[in-house]
mmCIF file of C-alpha atoms and ligand atoms in Angstrom:
data_model
loop_
_atom_site.group_PDB
_atom_site.id
_atom_site.type_symbol
_atom_site.label_atom_id
_atom_site.label_comp_id
_atom_site.label_asym_id
_atom_site.label_seq_id
_atom_site.Cartn_x
_atom_site.Cartn_y
_atom_site.Cartn_z
ATOM 1 C CA UNK A 157 107.279 77.083 103.848
ATOM 2 C CA UNK A 158 108.250 73.481 102.187
ATOM 3 C CA UNK A 159 109.450 74.675 99.207
ATOM 4 C CA UNK A 160 110.187 77.962 99.376
ATOM 5 C CA UNK A 161 113.193 78.827 97.287
ATOM 6 C CA UNK A 162 116.166 79.361 99.466
ATOM 7 C CA UNK A 163 117.757 81.988 97.155
ATOM 8 C CA UNK A 164 114.623 84.047 98.312
ATOM 9 C CA UNK A 165 114.885 83.687 102.132
ATOM 10 C CA UNK A 166 118.693 84.729 101.635
ATOM 11 C CA UNK A 167 117.651 87.832 100.318
ATOM 12 C CA UNK A 168 116.504 88.914 103.520
ATOM 13 C CA UNK A 169 120.094 88.978 104.527
ATOM 14 C CA UNK A 170 120.746 91.707 101.855
ATOM 15 C CA UNK A 171 119.585 95.266 103.397
ATOM 16 C CA UNK A 172 119.026 96.706 99.908
ATOM 17 C CA UNK A 173 116.693 93.843 98.406
ATOM 18 C CA UNK A 174 113.051 95.385 97.618
ATOM 19 C CA UNK A 175 110.690 92.665 97.494
ATOM 20 C CA UNK A 176 107.605 93.632 94.682
ATOM 21 C CA UNK A 177 104.021 92.465 94.519
ATOM 22 C CA UNK A 178 102.111 94.009 92.331
ATOM 23 C CA UNK A 179 104.262 97.324 92.273
ATOM 24 C CA UNK A 180 100.899 99.603 92.525
ATOM 25 C CA UNK A 181 102.436 101.163 95.843
ATOM 26 C CA UNK A 182 106.342 101.219 94.915
ATOM 27 C CA UNK A 183 105.623 102.629 90.981
ATOM 28 C CA UNK A 184 104.635 105.918 92.123
ATOM 29 C CA UNK A 185 107.697 106.014 94.708
ATOM 30 C CA UNK A 186 109.884 105.175 92.010
ATOM 31 C CA UNK A 187 108.335 107.887 89.485
ATOM 32 C CA UNK A 188 108.772 110.529 92.757
ATOM 33 C CA UNK A 189 112.559 109.274 93.297
ATOM 34 C CA UNK A 190 111.767 108.544 96.872
ATOM 35 C CA UNK A 191 112.755 104.918 96.557
ATOM 36 C CA UNK A 192 115.661 103.155 94.290
ATOM 37 C CA UNK A 193 114.273 101.031 91.886
ATOM 38 C CA UNK A 194 117.442 98.587 92.064
ATOM 39 C CA UNK A 195 117.478 94.920 93.338
ATOM 40 C CA UNK A 196 113.840 94.217 93.200
ATOM 41 C CA UNK A 197 113.055 90.817 94.056
ATOM 42 C CA UNK A 198 109.731 90.058 92.021
ATOM 43 C CA UNK A 199 107.377 87.558 94.143
ATOM 44 C CA UNK A 200 104.078 87.304 91.988
ATOM 45 C CA UNK A 201 105.106 84.025 90.169
ATOM 46 C CA UNK A 202 105.565 82.078 93.056
ATOM 47 C CA UNK A 203 102.671 79.682 93.367
ATOM 48 C CA UNK A 204 103.017 78.797 97.091
ATOM 49 C CA UNK A 205 102.614 82.739 97.668
ATOM 50 C CA UNK A 206 99.248 83.191 96.225
ATOM 51 C CA UNK A 207 97.450 80.314 97.803
ATOM 52 C CA UNK A 208 94.491 80.993 99.688
ATOM 53 C CA UNK A 209 93.449 77.601 101.983
ATOM 54 C CA UNK A 210 92.654 75.961 104.769
ATOM 55 C CA UNK A 211 95.315 75.410 107.403
ATOM 56 C CA UNK A 212 94.644 73.807 110.793
ATOM 57 C CA UNK A 213 92.005 75.699 112.741
ATOM 58 C CA UNK A 214 91.721 78.472 110.161
ATOM 59 C CA UNK A 215 93.185 79.802 106.572
ATOM 60 C CA UNK A 216 96.235 80.763 105.177
ATOM 61 C CA UNK A 217 96.577 83.486 102.871
ATOM 62 C CA UNK A 218 99.761 83.782 100.483
ATOM 63 C CA UNK A 219 101.386 87.296 100.763
ATOM 64 C CA UNK A 220 101.368 87.117 97.056
ATOM 65 C CA UNK A 221 97.325 86.423 96.752
ATOM 66 C CA UNK A 222 95.968 89.085 94.894
ATOM 67 C CA UNK A 223 93.417 91.339 96.310
ATOM 68 C CA UNK A 224 90.644 90.399 93.639
ATOM 69 C CA UNK A 225 90.869 86.742 94.704
ATOM 70 C CA UNK A 226 90.590 87.373 98.333
ATOM 71 C CA UNK A 227 87.597 89.549 97.878
ATOM 72 C CA UNK A 228 85.845 86.695 96.000
ATOM 73 C CA UNK A 229 87.537 83.624 97.544
ATOM 74 C CA UNK A 230 84.783 81.638 99.180
ATOM 75 C CA UNK A 231 86.579 80.645 102.050
ATOM 76 C CA UNK A 232 86.979 84.288 102.974
ATOM 77 C CA UNK A 233 83.613 85.415 101.987
ATOM 78 C CA UNK A 234 81.875 82.925 104.400
ATOM 79 C CA UNK A 235 84.527 83.053 107.409
ATOM 80 C CA UNK A 236 86.114 86.300 107.153
ATOM 81 C CA UNK A 237 83.626 88.481 105.493
ATOM 82 C CA UNK A 238 85.353 91.997 107.094
ATOM 83 C CA UNK A 239 88.456 90.875 105.143
ATOM 84 C CA UNK A 240 86.479 90.160 101.787
ATOM 85 C CA UNK A 241 84.865 93.628 101.888
ATOM 86 C CA UNK A 242 88.178 95.310 102.651
ATOM 87 C CA UNK A 243 89.987 94.051 99.925
ATOM 88 C CA UNK A 244 87.180 94.860 97.677
ATOM 89 C CA UNK A 245 87.363 98.054 98.730
ATOM 90 C CA UNK A 246 91.035 98.975 97.754
ATOM 91 C CA UNK A 247 91.494 101.329 94.757
ATOM 92 C CA UNK A 248 90.198 100.007 91.911
ATOM 93 C CA UNK A 249 89.418 96.952 89.893
ATOM 94 C CA UNK A 250 92.364 97.248 87.670
ATOM 95 C CA UNK A 251 94.696 97.681 90.833
ATOM 96 C CA UNK A 252 92.982 94.775 92.749
ATOM 97 C CA UNK A 253 93.682 92.720 90.032
ATOM 98 C CA UNK A 254 97.710 93.094 90.582
ATOM 99 C CA UNK A 255 97.848 94.423 94.184
ATOM 100 C CA UNK A 256 99.093 91.726 96.498
ATOM 101 C CA UNK A 257 98.229 91.305 100.259
ATOM 102 C CA UNK A 258 101.643 91.570 101.164
ATOM 103 C CA UNK A 259 101.880 94.926 99.255
ATOM 104 C CA UNK A 260 98.788 96.363 100.969
ATOM 105 C CA UNK A 261 100.153 95.346 104.406
ATOM 106 C CA UNK A 262 103.493 96.733 103.724
ATOM 107 C CA UNK A 263 102.521 99.762 102.027
ATOM 108 C CA UNK A 264 104.429 103.263 102.469
ATOM 109 C CA UNK A 265 102.892 105.488 104.769
ATOM 110 C CA UNK A 266 101.752 108.746 102.796
ATOM 111 C CA UNK A 267 101.717 112.295 103.179
ATOM 112 C CA UNK A 268 100.987 115.321 100.952
ATOM 113 C CA UNK A 269 104.857 116.619 101.882
ATOM 114 C CA UNK A 270 106.300 113.361 100.882
ATOM 115 C CA UNK A 271 104.423 111.624 98.012
ATOM 116 C CA UNK A 272 105.315 114.412 95.402
ATOM 117 C CA UNK A 273 107.835 114.630 92.897
ATOM 118 C CA UNK A 274 111.725 115.178 93.436
ATOM 119 C CA UNK A 275 111.190 118.947 91.704
ATOM 120 C CA UNK A 276 108.278 119.786 94.323
ATOM 121 C CA UNK A 277 110.059 118.316 97.172
ATOM 122 C CA UNK A 278 113.611 120.309 96.673
ATOM 123 C CA UNK A 279 111.713 123.613 97.407
ATOM 124 C CA UNK A 280 111.479 122.294 101.351
ATOM 125 C CA UNK A 281 114.132 120.687 103.607
ATOM 126 C CA UNK A 282 114.122 117.105 103.567
ATOM 127 C CA UNK A 283 111.456 115.481 106.065
ATOM 128 C CA UNK A 284 111.907 112.566 108.155
ATOM 129 C CA UNK A 285 110.886 110.163 105.487
ATOM 130 C CA UNK A 286 113.625 111.517 102.737
ATOM 131 C CA UNK A 287 116.294 111.631 105.274
ATOM 132 C CA UNK A 288 116.020 114.970 107.162
ATOM 133 C CA UNK A 289 115.034 115.528 110.655
ATOM 134 C CA UNK A 290 111.771 117.602 110.728
ATOM 135 C CA UNK A 291 108.005 116.404 109.891
ATOM 136 C CA UNK A 292 106.559 119.208 107.753
ATOM 137 C CA UNK A 293 102.905 117.968 108.987
ATOM 138 C CA UNK A 294 103.696 119.148 112.653
ATOM 139 C CA UNK A 295 106.864 120.733 112.782
ATOM 140 C CA UNK A 296 107.533 120.267 116.389
ATOM 141 C CA UNK A 297 106.861 116.567 115.906
ATOM 142 C CA UNK A 298 109.565 114.238 117.092
ATOM 143 C CA UNK A 299 108.908 111.934 114.367
ATOM 144 C CA UNK A 300 106.894 111.609 111.141
ATOM 145 C CA UNK A 301 103.449 111.967 111.276
ATOM 146 C CA UNK A 302 102.502 110.758 107.938
ATOM 147 C CA UNK A 303 99.568 108.067 107.751
ATOM 148 C CA UNK A 304 99.053 104.467 107.319
ATOM 149 C CA UNK A 305 96.316 103.641 104.815
ATOM 150 C CA UNK A 306 96.154 100.001 104.458
ATOM 151 C CA UNK A 307 92.323 98.920 104.065
ATOM 152 C CA UNK A 308 93.313 95.201 104.359
ATOM 153 C CA UNK A 309 95.788 95.697 107.696
ATOM 154 C CA UNK A 310 92.253 96.957 109.490
ATOM 155 C CA UNK A 311 90.675 93.643 108.359
ATOM 156 C CA UNK A 312 93.232 91.448 109.212
ATOM 157 C CA UNK A 313 94.115 93.000 112.571
ATOM 158 C CA UNK A 314 90.078 92.350 113.665
ATOM 159 C CA UNK A 315 90.446 88.502 113.105
ATOM 160 C CA UNK A 316 93.923 89.011 115.358
ATOM 161 C CA UNK A 317 95.746 87.527 112.055
ATOM 162 C CA UNK A 318 99.676 86.222 112.266
ATOM 163 C CA UNK A 319 101.784 86.693 109.785
ATOM 164 C CA UNK A 320 105.015 84.284 108.621
ATOM 165 C CA UNK A 321 107.752 86.142 107.134
ATOM 166 C CA UNK A 322 111.780 85.726 106.741
ATOM 167 C CA UNK A 323 113.852 88.160 108.593
ATOM 168 C CA UNK A 324 117.883 87.797 108.241
ATOM 169 C CA UNK A 325 117.555 84.153 106.873
ATOM 170 C CA UNK A 326 115.576 83.362 109.648
ATOM 171 C CA UNK A 327 111.459 82.160 109.295
ATOM 172 C CA UNK A 328 109.294 83.736 111.804
ATOM 173 C CA UNK A 329 105.751 83.860 112.678
ATOM 174 C CA UNK A 330 104.082 86.681 114.965
ATOM 175 C CA UNK A 331 100.980 88.792 115.375
ATOM 176 C CA UNK A 332 100.606 90.675 112.654
ATOM 177 C CA UNK A 333 99.889 93.837 115.095
ATOM 178 C CA UNK A 334 103.591 93.464 115.943
ATOM 179 C CA UNK A 335 104.831 93.263 112.481
ATOM 180 C CA UNK A 336 102.763 96.279 111.123
ATOM 181 C CA UNK A 337 103.904 98.347 114.554
ATOM 182 C CA UNK A 338 107.600 97.305 113.449
ATOM 183 C CA UNK A 339 106.910 98.422 109.724
ATOM 184 C CA UNK A 340 104.835 101.742 110.323
ATOM 185 C CA UNK A 341 107.683 103.060 112.851
ATOM 186 C CA UNK A 342 110.616 102.120 110.617
ATOM 187 C CA UNK A 343 108.500 103.369 107.292
ATOM 188 C CA UNK A 344 108.484 106.814 109.378
ATOM 189 C CA UNK A 345 112.102 107.358 108.589
ATOM 190 C CA UNK A 346 114.241 107.329 105.303
ATOM 191 C CA UNK A 347 114.068 104.009 102.996
ATOM 192 C CA UNK A 348 117.817 103.027 104.249
ATOM 193 C CA UNK A 349 115.895 102.173 107.524
ATOM 194 C CA UNK A 350 113.136 100.197 106.344
ATOM 195 C CA UNK A 351 112.669 96.836 107.777
ATOM 196 C CA UNK A 352 114.167 93.822 105.133
ATOM 197 C CA UNK A 353 111.546 91.593 105.901
ATOM 198 C CA UNK A 354 109.837 89.261 103.175
ATOM 199 C CA UNK A 355 106.090 88.301 104.204
ATOM 200 C CA UNK A 356 105.156 85.017 102.854
ATOM 201 C CA UNK A 357 101.744 84.439 104.597
ATOM 202 C CA UNK A 358 99.104 85.415 106.685
ATOM 203 C CA UNK A 359 97.061 82.994 109.168
ATOM 204 C CA UNK A 360 93.642 83.333 110.676
ATOM 205 C CA UNK A 361 91.967 81.199 113.198
ATOM 206 C CA UNK A 362 88.529 80.520 112.208
ATOM 207 C CA UNK A 363 85.839 82.893 114.124
ATOM 208 C CA UNK A 364 83.211 81.168 115.987
ATOM 209 C CA UNK A 365 80.521 80.065 114.166
ATOM 210 C CA UNK A 366 77.447 82.929 114.268
ATOM 211 C CA UNK A 367 80.426 85.734 114.863
ATOM 212 C CA UNK A 368 79.375 88.736 113.010
ATOM 213 C CA UNK A 369 82.273 90.911 111.331
ATOM 214 C CA UNK A 370 82.306 93.504 108.635
ATOM 215 C CA UNK A 371 84.299 96.486 107.344
ATOM 216 C CA UNK A 372 83.395 100.334 106.323
ATOM 217 C CA UNK A 373 85.494 102.539 104.658
ATOM 218 C CA UNK A 374 84.911 106.180 104.040
ATOM 219 C CA UNK A 375 86.195 107.863 100.916
ATOM 220 C CA UNK A 376 86.055 110.819 98.839
ATOM 221 C CA UNK A 377 85.163 108.792 95.592
ATOM 222 C CA UNK A 378 83.812 105.123 96.052
ATOM 223 C CA UNK A 379 85.492 104.464 92.585
ATOM 224 C CA UNK A 380 89.170 104.699 93.661
ATOM 225 C CA UNK A 381 90.284 106.182 96.515
ATOM 226 C CA UNK A 382 92.480 106.033 99.649
ATOM 227 C CA UNK A 383 90.518 105.565 102.955
ATOM 228 C CA UNK A 384 89.645 109.139 104.527
ATOM 229 C CA UNK A 385 88.824 106.693 107.292
ATOM 230 C CA UNK A 386 87.872 103.321 107.601
ATOM 231 C CA UNK A 387 86.662 100.134 110.532
ATOM 232 C CA UNK A 388 86.647 96.605 111.089
ATOM 233 C CA UNK A 389 84.403 95.225 113.838
ATOM 234 C CA UNK A 390 83.790 91.644 114.798
ATOM 235 C CA UNK A 391 81.356 90.658 117.643
ATOM 236 C CA UNK A 392 79.416 87.645 118.781
ATOM 237 C CA UNK A 393 78.545 85.624 121.945
ATOM 238 C CA UNK A 394 81.970 83.659 122.311
ATOM 239 C CA UNK A 395 84.563 85.827 122.362
ATOM 240 C CA UNK A 396 85.327 89.802 122.975
ATOM 241 C CA UNK A 397 84.150 92.334 120.558
ATOM 242 C CA UNK A 398 87.151 93.679 118.790
ATOM 243 C CA UNK A 399 86.857 97.419 116.840
ATOM 244 C CA UNK A 400 89.982 98.527 114.413
ATOM 245 C CA UNK A 401 90.065 101.890 112.825
ATOM 246 C CA UNK A 402 92.664 102.600 109.960
ATOM 247 C CA UNK A 403 94.052 105.611 108.359
ATOM 248 C CA UNK A 404 93.439 108.081 111.237
ATOM 249 C CA UNK A 405 97.229 107.504 112.917
ATOM 250 C CA UNK A 406 100.757 106.234 111.653
ATOM 251 C CA UNK A 407 99.087 102.530 112.291
ATOM 252 C CA UNK A 408 96.042 101.233 112.794
ATOM 253 C CA UNK A 409 94.069 101.698 116.242
ATOM 254 C CA UNK A 410 92.464 99.105 118.308
ATOM 255 C CA UNK A 411 89.431 100.969 119.993
ATOM 256 C CA UNK A 412 89.541 98.712 123.375
ATOM 257 C CA UNK A 413 87.053 100.871 125.596
ATOM 258 C CA UNK A 414 84.345 101.067 122.993
ATOM 259 C CA UNK A 415 84.601 96.845 122.265
ATOM 260 C CA UNK A 416 84.275 96.445 125.866
ATOM 261 C CA UNK A 417 81.145 98.618 125.843
ATOM 262 C CA UNK A 418 79.827 96.489 122.851
ATOM 263 C CA UNK A 419 80.662 93.473 124.958
ATOM 264 C CA UNK A 420 78.466 95.004 128.174
ATOM 265 C CA UNK A 421 75.622 95.664 126.299
ATOM 266 C CA UNK A 422 75.799 99.398 126.903
ATOM 267 C CA UNK A 423 73.321 101.646 125.428
ATOM 268 C CA UNK A 424 74.122 102.813 121.827
ATOM 269 C CA UNK A 425 74.300 106.619 122.921
ATOM 270 C CA UNK A 426 76.929 105.306 125.171
ATOM 271 C CA UNK A 427 79.011 103.299 123.056
ATOM 272 C CA UNK A 428 78.901 106.043 120.506
ATOM 273 C CA UNK A 429 80.095 108.896 122.685
ATOM 274 C CA UNK A 430 82.785 106.368 123.670
ATOM 275 C CA UNK A 431 84.016 105.619 120.197
ATOM 276 C CA UNK A 432 84.293 109.468 119.537
ATOM 277 C CA UNK A 433 85.919 110.068 122.142
ATOM 278 C CA UNK A 434 88.377 107.111 121.962
ATOM 279 C CA UNK A 435 89.330 108.579 118.295
ATOM 280 C CA UNK A 436 89.524 111.573 119.459
ATOM 281 C CA UNK A 437 92.152 110.606 121.942
ATOM 282 C CA UNK A 438 94.443 108.187 119.581
ATOM 283 C CA UNK A 439 93.802 109.528 116.228
ATOM 284 C CA UNK A 440 96.651 111.779 114.723
ATOM 285 C CA UNK A 441 94.797 113.589 111.754
ATOM 286 C CA UNK A 442 97.270 115.529 109.308
ATOM 287 C CA UNK A 443 96.591 117.731 106.181
ATOM 288 C CA UNK A 444 95.455 115.301 103.385
ATOM 289 C CA UNK A 445 94.745 115.887 99.820
ATOM 290 C CA UNK A 446 91.246 116.662 100.210
ATOM 291 C CA UNK A 447 90.471 116.507 104.101
ATOM 292 C CA UNK A 448 91.918 119.145 106.621
ATOM 293 C CA UNK A 449 92.263 117.318 110.070
ATOM 294 C CA UNK A 450 89.418 119.331 111.581
ATOM 295 C CA UNK A 451 87.342 118.106 108.908
ATOM 296 C CA UNK A 452 88.531 114.637 109.706
ATOM 297 C CA UNK A 453 87.691 114.954 113.135
ATOM 298 C CA UNK A 454 83.860 115.450 112.395
ATOM 299 C CA UNK A 455 84.461 112.000 110.303
ATOM 300 C CA UNK A 456 84.483 110.356 113.839
ATOM 301 C CA UNK A 457 80.663 111.492 114.131
ATOM 302 C CA UNK A 458 80.336 108.848 111.291
ATOM 303 C CA UNK A 459 80.677 105.863 113.926
ATOM 304 C CA UNK A 460 76.925 106.000 114.040
ATOM 305 C CA UNK A 461 77.127 103.704 111.061
ATOM 306 C CA UNK A 462 78.977 100.991 113.592
ATOM 307 C CA UNK A 463 75.826 100.625 115.506
ATOM 308 C CA UNK A 464 73.822 99.137 112.309
ATOM 309 C CA UNK A 465 77.179 97.037 111.676
ATOM 310 C CA UNK A 466 76.413 95.430 114.531
ATOM 311 C CA UNK A 467 73.344 93.640 113.025
ATOM 312 C CA UNK A 468 73.869 94.238 109.514
ATOM 313 C CA UNK A 469 77.166 92.638 108.755
ATOM 314 C CA UNK A 470 77.470 88.836 107.928
ATOM 315 C CA UNK A 471 77.880 86.057 110.125
ATOM 316 C CA UNK A 472 80.835 83.770 109.868
ATOM 317 C CA UNK A 473 79.911 80.152 108.815
ATOM 318 C CA UNK A 474 81.465 77.153 110.319
ATOM 319 C CA UNK A 475 85.107 76.221 108.689
HETATM 320 C C1 FAD B 181 95.434 105.087 92.643
HETATM 321 C C2 FAD B 181 95.821 104.164 93.836
HETATM 322 C C3 FAD B 181 94.661 103.829 94.955
HETATM 323 C C4 FAD B 181 95.075 103.015 95.974
HETATM 324 N N1 FAD B 181 93.910 102.819 96.938
HETATM 325 C C5 FAD B 181 94.081 102.325 98.142
HETATM 326 C C6 FAD B 181 93.075 102.145 98.927
HETATM 327 O O1 FAD B 181 91.871 102.538 98.586
HETATM 328 N N2 FAD B 181 93.480 101.226 99.957
HETATM 329 C C7 FAD B 181 94.952 100.661 100.341
HETATM 330 O O2 FAD B 181 94.789 99.939 101.330
HETATM 331 N N3 FAD B 181 95.886 101.198 99.436
HETATM 332 C C8 FAD B 181 95.380 101.685 98.345
HETATM 333 N N4 FAD B 181 96.771 102.296 97.622
HETATM 334 C C9 FAD B 181 97.973 101.368 97.953
HETATM 335 C C10 FAD B 181 98.734 100.165 97.264
HETATM 336 O O3 FAD B 181 98.208 100.138 95.652
HETATM 337 C C11 FAD B 181 97.650 98.769 97.758
HETATM 338 O O4 FAD B 181 98.137 99.425 99.044
HETATM 339 C C12 FAD B 181 98.161 97.578 96.975
HETATM 340 O O5 FAD B 181 97.510 96.908 97.748
HETATM 341 C C13 FAD B 181 99.697 97.455 97.272
HETATM 342 O O6 FAD B 181 100.026 96.221 96.654
HETATM 343 P P1 FAD B 181 100.908 95.866 95.773
HETATM 344 O O7 FAD B 181 101.454 94.373 95.708
HETATM 345 O O8 FAD B 181 100.609 96.780 94.444
HETATM 346 O O9 FAD B 181 102.606 96.394 96.433
HETATM 347 P P2 FAD B 181 104.140 96.981 95.788
HETATM 348 O O10 FAD B 181 103.769 98.050 95.178
HETATM 349 O O11 FAD B 181 104.474 95.575 95.173
HETATM 350 O O12 FAD B 181 104.615 96.881 97.401
HETATM 351 C C14 FAD B 181 104.577 97.745 98.317
HETATM 352 C C15 FAD B 181 105.423 97.696 99.676
HETATM 353 O O13 FAD B 181 105.109 96.314 100.211
HETATM 354 C C16 FAD B 181 106.513 95.872 100.025
HETATM 355 N N5 FAD B 181 106.518 94.081 99.418
HETATM 356 C C17 FAD B 181 105.166 93.862 98.838
HETATM 357 N N6 FAD B 181 105.175 92.544 99.131
HETATM 358 C C18 FAD B 181 106.035 91.961 100.257
HETATM 359 C C19 FAD B 181 106.054 90.835 100.711
HETATM 360 N N7 FAD B 181 105.441 90.033 100.425
HETATM 361 N N8 FAD B 181 106.965 91.037 101.769
HETATM 362 C C20 FAD B 181 107.496 91.995 102.378
HETATM 363 N N9 FAD B 181 107.423 93.190 101.579
HETATM 364 C C21 FAD B 181 106.823 93.189 100.588
HETATM 365 C C22 FAD B 181 107.231 96.433 98.920
HETATM 366 O O14 FAD B 181 108.565 96.314 98.810
HETATM 367 C C23 FAD B 181 106.549 97.965 99.008
HETATM 368 O O15 FAD B 181 107.550 98.181 100.073
HETATM 369 C C24 FAD B 181 96.212 102.615 96.149
HETATM 370 C C25 FAD B 181 97.289 102.726 95.297
HETATM 371 C C26 FAD B 181 97.049 103.335 94.199
HETATM 372 C C27 FAD B 181 98.077 103.781 93.263
#
């Protein structure tokens, strides 16, 4: 970024810096003493990081843009409807008014054994995320199995978004999928191993005119809740279909086989069966506050709505 304060990019050279967006994800972690609240670097007052604008062949969204602005932006509603729907589906209006795009993507993975007070956690040995070497969800797992619940990530991935970020004092631009993979992997270990990355912007190329895309989220409560499972789909004639599912594993799942069947105009029953089979193979359900792994597997049957998504979701207009 041309006017990006150099002191901020230098902050990525310090391992202990914590970049803060709206703090809606950080605050409960501070209260539960799983994250240290020192060395906070607040980002929300930097105007360049809040911009949503046309750029090159697409759109750029600053990492500190708040979700309410993304959900209401004409640019996003007209060209990236799945993203507007996802931003509008996060938590509650109060949270969407302060929560940022960067914070949503870089949010911590969650698990009923980790998102607890220090007193509650003291009755069990530390898990991977708190400096130990066990996953209480799946005790024989060699890695943490906490889930990644970002609604926005699912939608950004369906548009093949790129992320711009500072790391160790250097500016990078890479597919968002790679950044999320690195973040989710590092996020399954104790805080000291977290990536020290400052995300500045997300880029998406304009979708072909007439392409349909949309986002669906299943949650216990529609007023405020993390997803039990979410989906984003894009499909059209100019490029291959893409289908992404979130909250089903430690990182979002790209359902390539199902997308290929959508492209080939397969029969609805075959698409449904393929989607359920692909989810059963790739998903890694764990015990959650309000759903068991077995019940969550039943949710995969809900993919029937993907069929209506094909016809019902909005078409993109020309940028
Ligand atoms: C009650 C409740 C309900 C929620 N429901 C949902 C939901 O339905 N769907 C959902 O997706 N999420 C949900 N969340 C999680 C979270 O609040 C949101 O994801 C929110 O978007 C986080 O944004 P933030 O700006 O507040 O992040 P923060 O709390 O400020 O930051 C979150 C993480 O991102 C890092 N970070 C922030 N900005 C940057 C940046 N620019 N570069 C690098 N790292 C950065 C921080 O260091 C921190 O690790 C919920 C949270 C709560 C408390």
